[in-house]
GROMACS .gro file of C-alpha atoms in nm:
model
  344
    1ILE     CA    1  -1.228  -0.692  -0.096
    2PHE     CA    2  -1.279  -0.320  -0.046
    3THR     CA    3  -1.451  -0.172  -0.353
    4ILE     CA    4  -1.407   0.205  -0.391
    5CYS     CA    5  -1.594   0.395  -0.660
    6GLY     CA    6  -1.480   0.709  -0.838
    7TYR     CA    7  -1.537   1.078  -0.773
    8GLY     CA    8  -1.900   1.174  -0.825
    9GLN     CA    9  -2.017   0.817  -0.777
   10SER     CA   10  -2.169   0.660  -0.469
   11PRO     CA   11  -2.145   0.313  -0.312
   12ILE     CA   12  -2.525   0.302  -0.304
   13GLN     CA   13  -2.557   0.342  -0.681
   14GLU     CA   14  -2.683   0.032  -0.862
   15TYR     CA   15  -2.355  -0.094  -1.007
   16TRP     CA   16  -2.155  -0.046  -0.689
   17LYS     CA   17  -2.429  -0.186  -0.464
   18ASP     CA   18  -2.614  -0.452  -0.661
   19LYS     CA   19  -2.387  -0.569  -0.943
   20LEU     CA   20  -2.018  -0.560  -0.854
   21PRO     CA   21  -2.026  -0.687  -0.491
   22PRO     CA   22  -2.237  -1.002  -0.554
   23TYR     CA   23  -2.016  -1.094  -0.849
   24LEU     CA   24  -1.693  -1.057  -0.652
   25ALA     CA   25  -1.833  -1.230  -0.345
   26ASP     CA   26  -1.963  -1.530  -0.539
   27THR     CA   27  -1.668  -1.559  -0.778
   28HIS     CA   28  -1.393  -1.519  -0.521
   29ASN     CA   29  -1.560  -1.655  -0.207
   30CYS     CA   30  -1.509  -1.342  -0.006
   31VAL     CA   31  -1.667  -1.057   0.187
   32VAL     CA   32  -1.705  -0.736  -0.014
   33VAL     CA   33  -1.707  -0.406   0.175
   34ALA     CA   34  -1.802  -0.058   0.049
   35VAL     CA   35  -1.746   0.225   0.294
   36ASN     CA   36  -1.959   0.536   0.339
   37TYR     CA   37  -1.638   0.732   0.384
   38PHE     CA   38  -1.591   1.101   0.456
   39GLY     CA   39  -1.728   1.301   0.163
   40CYS     CA   40  -1.808   0.995  -0.049
   41THR     CA   41  -2.133   1.142  -0.179
   42ALA     CA   42  -2.015   1.503  -0.203
   43LYS     CA   43  -2.007   1.489  -0.581
   44ALA     CA   44  -2.275   1.228  -0.645
   45ALA     CA   45  -2.498   1.524  -0.727
   46ILE     CA   46  -2.433   1.894  -0.764
   47ASN     CA   47  -2.648   2.180  -0.642
   48PRO     CA   48  -2.574   2.469  -0.876
   49ARG     CA   49  -2.705   2.821  -0.848
   50PRO     CA   50  -2.735   3.073  -1.133
   51PHE     CA   51  -2.492   3.362  -1.166
   52PRO     CA   52  -2.651   3.698  -1.074
   53ASP     CA   53  -2.711   3.800  -1.437
   54PHE     CA   54  -2.850   3.463  -1.547
   55PHE     CA   55  -3.217   3.560  -1.550
   56ALA     CA   56  -3.154   3.910  -1.686
   57LYS     CA   57  -2.981   3.757  -1.988
   58LEU     CA   58  -3.266   3.511  -2.040
   59LYS     CA   59  -3.510   3.800  -2.052
   60GLU     CA   60  -3.289   4.001  -2.286
   61GLN     CA   61  -3.225   3.726  -2.540
   62TYR     CA   62  -3.531   3.506  -2.516
   63GLY     CA   63  -3.791   3.732  -2.361
   64LEU     CA   64  -3.828   3.482  -2.077
   65GLU     CA   65  -3.911   3.670  -1.759
   66ILE     CA   66  -3.844   3.477  -1.440
   67GLU     CA   67  -3.926   3.618  -1.099
   68ALA     CA   68  -3.670   3.523  -0.835
   69PRO     CA   69  -3.758   3.698  -0.509
   70PRO     CA   70  -3.533   3.650  -0.204
   71GLY     CA   71  -3.584   3.312  -0.038
   72THR     CA   72  -3.688   3.138  -0.361
   73ASP     CA   73  -3.595   2.770  -0.380
   74VAL     CA   74  -3.314   2.781  -0.638
   75SER     CA   75  -3.351   2.417  -0.743
   76ARG     CA   76  -3.724   2.458  -0.807
   77LEU     CA   77  -3.669   2.787  -0.990
   78LEU     CA   78  -3.402   2.636  -1.211
   79ALA     CA   79  -3.624   2.337  -1.288
   80GLU     CA   80  -3.916   2.564  -1.386
   81THR     CA   81  -3.684   2.777  -1.600
   82CYS     CA   82  -3.544   2.479  -1.789
   83THR     CA   83  -3.890   2.334  -1.839
   84ALA     CA   84  -3.997   2.660  -2.003
   85LEU     CA   85  -3.680   2.671  -2.216
   86ALA     CA   86  -3.725   2.312  -2.336
   87ALA     CA   87  -4.091   2.384  -2.419
   88ALA     CA   88  -3.971   2.674  -2.633
   89GLY     CA   89  -3.729   2.445  -2.817
   90ILE     CA   90  -3.418   2.579  -2.643
   91THR     CA   91  -3.204   2.280  -2.549
   92GLU     CA   92  -2.862   2.441  -2.499
   93LEU     CA   93  -2.744   2.767  -2.343
   94ASP     CA   94  -2.404   2.903  -2.442
   95GLU     CA   95  -2.125   3.002  -2.202
   96ASN     CA   96  -2.287   3.340  -2.139
   97TYR     CA   97  -2.531   3.156  -1.914
   98MET     CA   98  -2.349   3.008  -1.618
   99LEU     CA   99  -2.431   2.812  -1.307
  100LEU     CA  100  -2.194   2.792  -1.009
  101ASP     CA  101  -2.151   2.481  -0.798
  102ASP     CA  102  -1.999   2.638  -0.489
  103ASN     CA  103  -1.908   2.395  -0.209
  104ALA     CA  104  -1.623   2.604  -0.069
  105ASP     CA  105  -1.750   2.565   0.286
  106GLU     CA  106  -1.721   2.188   0.270
  107TYR     CA  107  -1.384   2.047   0.375
  108PRO     CA  108  -1.282   1.816   0.088
  109SER     CA  109  -1.001   1.614   0.255
  110PHE     CA  110  -0.922   1.454  -0.080
  111GLY     CA  111  -0.814   1.102  -0.005
  112PHE     CA  112  -0.657   1.115   0.340
  113LEU     CA  113  -0.963   1.093   0.565
  114PRO     CA  114  -1.132   0.847   0.326
  115ALA     CA  115  -0.827   0.619   0.347
  116LEU     CA  116  -0.834   0.636   0.728
  117ASP     CA  117  -1.208   0.560   0.724
  118HIS     CA  118  -1.147   0.243   0.522
  119LEU     CA  119  -0.868   0.133   0.757
  120GLN     CA  120  -1.092   0.194   1.058
  121VAL     CA  121  -1.364  -0.018   0.898
  122LEU     CA  122  -1.107  -0.291   0.832
  123GLY     CA  123  -1.017  -0.289   1.201
  124GLU     CA  124  -1.385  -0.335   1.289
  125VAL     CA  125  -1.423  -0.617   1.037
  126LEU     CA  126  -1.118  -0.797   1.172
  127LYS     CA  127  -1.253  -0.762   1.527
  128THR     CA  128  -1.597  -0.900   1.447
  129HIS     CA  129  -1.543  -1.155   1.168
  130ALA     CA  130  -1.314  -1.454   1.114
  131ILE     CA  131  -1.152  -1.309   0.802
  132ASN     CA  132  -0.866  -1.483   0.624
  133LYS     CA  133  -0.600  -1.215   0.657
  134LYS     CA  134  -0.401  -1.370   0.373
  135ARG     CA  135  -0.674  -1.245   0.138
  136LEU     CA  136  -0.715  -0.873   0.202
  137TYR     CA  137  -0.761  -0.682  -0.124
  138VAL     CA  138  -0.857  -0.337  -0.250
  139LEU     CA  139  -1.023  -0.249  -0.582
  140GLY     CA  140  -1.067   0.116  -0.675
  141THR     CA  141  -1.120   0.334  -0.979
  142SER     CA  142  -1.010   0.695  -1.037
  143TYR     CA  143  -1.045   0.874  -0.701
  144GLY     CA  144  -1.128   0.533  -0.551
  145GLY     CA  145  -0.801   0.395  -0.691
  146TYR     CA  146  -0.619   0.685  -0.528
  147ILE     CA  147  -0.785   0.611  -0.192
  148GLY     CA  148  -0.673   0.249  -0.230
  149LEU     CA  149  -0.315   0.357  -0.301
  150LEU     CA  150  -0.319   0.582   0.007
  151MET     CA  151  -0.444   0.287   0.213
  152GLY     CA  152  -0.132   0.101   0.101
  153LYS     CA  153   0.084   0.397   0.202
  154LEU     CA  154  -0.073   0.424   0.549
  155ALA     CA  155  -0.085   0.046   0.608
  156PRO     CA  156   0.212  -0.104   0.422
  157ASN     CA  157   0.192  -0.441   0.601
  158THR     CA  158  -0.180  -0.511   0.564
  159PHE     CA  159  -0.306  -0.567   0.210
  160ARG     CA  160  -0.196  -0.850  -0.019
  161MET     CA  161  -0.312  -0.684  -0.342
  162ILE     CA  162  -0.432  -0.336  -0.442
  163VAL     CA  163  -0.594  -0.300  -0.784
  164ASP     CA  164  -0.601   0.058  -0.913
  165ASN     CA  165  -0.772   0.185  -1.227
  166SER     CA  166  -0.660   0.534  -1.334
  167GLY     CA  167  -0.597   0.648  -0.978
  168PHE     CA  168  -0.429   0.972  -0.879
  169THR     CA  169  -0.096   0.970  -0.699
  170LYS     CA  170  -0.123   1.313  -0.537
  171ILE     CA  171  -0.327   1.632  -0.529
  172THR     CA  172  -0.319   1.766  -0.881
  173GLY     CA  173  -0.446   2.090  -1.030
  174SER     CA  174  -0.680   1.911  -1.270
  175VAL     CA  175  -0.880   1.751  -0.991
  176TYR     CA  176  -1.221   1.887  -0.899
  177GLY     CA  177  -1.218   2.136  -0.615
  178ILE     CA  178  -0.847   2.140  -0.533
  179ASN     CA  179  -0.738   2.478  -0.664
  180ASP     CA  180  -0.834   2.843  -0.702
  181MET     CA  181  -0.964   2.792  -1.052
  182SER     CA  182  -1.317   2.694  -1.143
  183ARG     CA  183  -1.358   2.388  -1.361
  184PRO     CA  184  -1.616   2.417  -1.641
  185ALA     CA  185  -1.854   2.135  -1.719
  186ARG     CA  186  -2.190   2.089  -1.887
  187LEU     CA  187  -2.499   1.999  -1.689
  188ASN     CA  188  -2.825   1.872  -1.839
  189VAL     CA  189  -3.122   2.011  -1.649
  190LEU     CA  190  -3.453   1.869  -1.772
  191GLY     CA  191  -3.334   1.859  -2.131
  192VAL     CA  192  -3.140   2.187  -2.132
  193SER     CA  193  -2.759   2.186  -2.141
  194ILE     CA  194  -2.603   2.460  -1.926
  195GLN     CA  195  -2.240   2.533  -1.843
  196VAL     CA  196  -2.144   2.493  -1.477
  197LEU     CA  197  -1.837   2.618  -1.296
  198GLU     CA  198  -1.727   2.412  -0.999
  199LYS     CA  199  -1.548   2.638  -0.754
  200GLY     CA  200  -1.229   2.507  -0.597
  201MET     CA  201  -1.258   2.412  -0.231
  202TRP     CA  202  -0.887   2.442  -0.150
  203SER     CA  203  -0.687   2.754  -0.225
  204THR     CA  204  -0.324   2.830  -0.305
  205ASP     CA  205  -0.364   3.171  -0.138
  206PRO     CA  206  -0.185   3.169   0.202
  207GLU     CA  207  -0.437   3.422   0.334
  208SER     CA  208  -0.734   3.202   0.252
  209PRO     CA  209  -0.897   2.992   0.527
  210HIS     CA  210  -0.893   2.711   0.268
  211PHE     CA  211  -0.517   2.737   0.206
  212LEU     CA  212  -0.354   2.413   0.094
  213ASN     CA  213  -0.055   2.386   0.329
  214SER     CA  214   0.253   2.190   0.228
  215HIS     CA  215   0.179   1.920   0.485
  216HIS     CA  216  -0.170   1.877   0.338
  217ALA     CA  217  -0.013   1.802   0.001
  218MET     CA  218   0.279   1.590   0.125
  219ILE     CA  219   0.073   1.336   0.321
  220ARG     CA  220  -0.147   1.291   0.013
  221ASP     CA  221   0.147   1.241  -0.224
  222LEU     CA  222   0.251   0.880  -0.280
  223ALA     CA  223   0.594   0.999  -0.396
  224THR     CA  224   0.687   1.222  -0.100
  225PRO     CA  225   1.053   1.144  -0.016
  226GLY     CA  226   1.086   0.919   0.287
  227HIS     CA  227   0.720   0.819   0.297
  228MET     CA  228   0.736   0.508   0.081
  229GLN     CA  229   0.817   0.199   0.287
  230ALA     CA  230   0.909  -0.159   0.207
  231SER     CA  231   0.593  -0.360   0.159
  232ASN     CA  232   0.482  -0.705   0.044
  233THR     CA  233   0.164  -0.561  -0.103
  234HIS     CA  234   0.130  -0.631  -0.476
  235TYR     CA  235   0.003  -0.331  -0.672
  236TYR     CA  236  -0.168  -0.376  -1.008
  237CYS     CA  237  -0.219  -0.038  -1.171
  238TYR     CA  238  -0.392   0.019  -1.504
  239HIS     CA  239  -0.370   0.360  -1.664
  240PRO     CA  240  -0.453   0.505  -2.006
  241ILE     CA  241  -0.178   0.658  -2.214
  242GLY     CA  242  -0.214   1.035  -2.209
  243ASP     CA  243  -0.449   1.061  -1.910
  244THR     CA  244  -0.467   1.431  -1.821
  245VAL     CA  245  -0.712   1.399  -1.530
  246ALA     CA  246  -0.482   1.170  -1.333
  247PRO     CA  247  -0.156   1.240  -1.522
  248THR     CA  248   0.002   0.924  -1.659
  249GLU     CA  249   0.356   1.049  -1.596
  250GLU     CA  250   0.281   1.074  -1.223
  251LYS     CA  251   0.178   0.707  -1.214
  252ILE     CA  252   0.500   0.613  -1.394
  253GLN     CA  253   0.696   0.812  -1.134
  254PHE     CA  254   0.517   0.620  -0.858
  255GLN     CA  255   0.618   0.289  -1.015
  256ASN     CA  256   0.979   0.400  -1.055
  257LEU     CA  257   1.009   0.517  -0.694
  258ALA     CA  258   0.858   0.190  -0.570
  259ASP     CA  259   1.127  -0.018  -0.738
  260GLY     CA  260   1.313  -0.218  -0.473
  261LEU     CA  261   1.057  -0.142  -0.201
  262MET     CA  262   0.739  -0.305  -0.329
  263THR     CA  263   0.593  -0.469  -0.637
  264VAL     CA  264   0.409  -0.225  -0.862
  265SER     CA  265   0.291  -0.370  -1.193
  266LEU     CA  266   0.186  -0.075  -1.410
  267THR     CA  267   0.002  -0.154  -1.734
  268LEU     CA  268  -0.030   0.143  -1.968
  269ILE     CA  269  -0.329   0.109  -2.198
  270ASP     CA  270  -0.298   0.231  -2.557
  271GLU     CA  271  -0.520   0.200  -2.862
  272ALA     CA  272  -0.403  -0.154  -2.930
  273ALA     CA  273  -0.502  -0.264  -2.579
  274LEU     CA  274  -0.866  -0.156  -2.612
  275ASP     CA  275  -1.055  -0.485  -2.620
  276GLY     CA  276  -1.410  -0.354  -2.582
  277ARG     CA  277  -1.456  -0.581  -2.282
  278ILE     CA  278  -1.226  -0.466  -2.002
  279PHE     CA  279  -1.084  -0.149  -2.157
  280LYS     CA  280  -1.321   0.044  -2.381
  281THR     CA  281  -1.179   0.396  -2.425
  282LEU     CA  282  -0.860   0.590  -2.363
  283ASP     CA  283  -1.043   0.849  -2.156
  284HIS     CA  284  -0.976   0.873  -1.784
  285GLY     CA  285  -1.110   0.554  -1.624
  286MET     CA  286  -1.129   0.385  -1.965
  287ASN     CA  287  -1.491   0.291  -1.894
  288ALA     CA  288  -1.324  -0.020  -1.759
  289SER     CA  289  -1.503  -0.329  -1.636
  290MET     CA  290  -1.420  -0.349  -1.266
  291ARG     CA  291  -1.515  -0.717  -1.264
  292GLY     CA  292  -1.278  -0.795  -1.547
  293LEU     CA  293  -1.009  -0.575  -1.401
  294PHE     CA  294  -1.010  -0.750  -1.066
  295ASP     CA  295  -1.021  -1.096  -1.225
  296MET     CA  296  -0.725  -1.011  -1.448
  297ALA     CA  297  -0.518  -0.870  -1.161
  298TYR     CA  298  -0.612  -1.158  -0.932
  299GLY     CA  299  -0.504  -1.409  -1.197
  300ALA     CA  300  -0.168  -1.235  -1.231
  301TYR     CA  301  -0.133  -1.223  -0.854
  302MET     CA  302  -0.200  -1.596  -0.816
  303GLU     CA  303   0.036  -1.684  -1.101
  304SER     CA  304   0.315  -1.496  -0.927
  305THR     CA  305   0.288  -1.764  -0.654
  306PRO     CA  306   0.330  -1.527  -0.363
  307ALA     CA  307   0.351  -1.662  -0.012
  308PRO     CA  308   0.108  -1.420   0.150
  309ASP     CA  309   0.148  -1.327   0.512
  310ALA     CA  310  -0.142  -1.329   0.755
  311THR     CA  311   0.005  -1.040   0.952
  312THR     CA  312  -0.141  -0.690   0.935
  313ASP     CA  313  -0.037  -0.356   1.077
  314PHE     CA  314  -0.294  -0.419   1.351
  315ASP     CA  315  -0.116  -0.742   1.449
  316LEU     CA  316   0.221  -0.570   1.436
  317GLU     CA  317   0.086  -0.272   1.632
  318SER     CA  318   0.266  -0.058   1.375
  319SER     CA  319   0.342   0.302   1.461
  320LEU     CA  320   0.423   0.503   1.150
  321ARG     CA  321   0.545   0.860   1.118
  322PHE     CA  322   0.524   1.067   0.800
  323ASP     CA  323   0.731   1.385   0.816
  324CYS     CA  324   0.573   1.665   0.614
  325GLY     CA  325   0.793   1.972   0.644
  326GLU     CA  326   0.721   2.149   0.973
  327LYS     CA  327   0.442   1.903   1.054
  328ALA     CA  328   0.423   1.526   1.083
  329TYR     CA  329   0.143   1.272   1.075
  330SER     CA  330   0.150   0.967   1.301
  331VAL     CA  331  -0.063   0.660   1.235
  332ALA     CA  332  -0.072   0.392   1.503
  333TYR     CA  333  -0.247   0.055   1.504
  334SER     CA  334  -0.347  -0.168   1.795
  335ALA     CA  335  -0.394  -0.544   1.811
  336GLY     CA  336  -0.751  -0.476   1.919
  337GLY     CA  337  -0.834  -0.334   1.577
  338ASP     CA  338  -0.806   0.037   1.656
  339ILE     CA  339  -0.629   0.302   1.452
  340THR     CA  340  -0.520   0.645   1.574
  341ALA     CA  341  -0.401   0.923   1.343
  342ARG     CA  342  -0.254   1.250   1.465
  343LEU     CA  343  -0.110   1.568   1.315
  344ILE     CA  344   0.187   1.666   1.531
   0.00000   0.00000   0.00000
């Protein structure tokens, strides 16, 4: 079982390292793998910096004078500032005080390279361990669910079951760092709540070095015409009604397009389905129990009495081509466990 955590989480955090894997391994008699994929810790922590007028406004309104000479450690300065604010009883700054989390120089990839990283790791696992290839599964939540769905797109003959909780189906404007807009959020720094803007890492401006080309978007879209292939993989997708982070209607479209090509069981969670055990809220991700989610999907999978194949895309030496406008991506597998991806 590949376990893939959500955006802003990390596979070395306690739940994803010490709680979920032992449970799955012991309960289902399997190997559990978490991959340190490209960019997986990019949002595990943010490193904001104050806007230029931040300290001037603090002095004007609160009389707090902070010296910030060139070369000052911004993290230390911000920590000292918030310590002083908290000591003065100031626990929240309004939107006039802003921090900027600017990672525009970091290539985000968003899903594609992470999916390839997981497939490369699978090839290594298959080369070095006697794995039962009839039991290859993926479990992901939010961004991790999206990575899992992309793995199914890029390797349609490999996985027996993919379990997705609130995953995306394509690059969407509401996702962190994928557009020209900045996304506001609140950050608690040593007891003081401050508004943060997260600057988009990809741009819709053709003149920008971070321009999101059409082929970038098409390879990352599960519904791109001609990309979806017949597959024996069973998909179990769980999604809250009215999800605006990973839009629910896009997941419904994915299920509809898959009809006749592969089995996609989409369960839409509404108020009546909140059981307080597996599904706890109707927010994105539903604060869902990943243990319970996998067990539920696995039970449904076993009851469907599938006759799983032991053949993977590595065994088949599959060579796949995904046409994306003027560009195309090729993904080729070898029986030796190697994978090669090219933009042509």
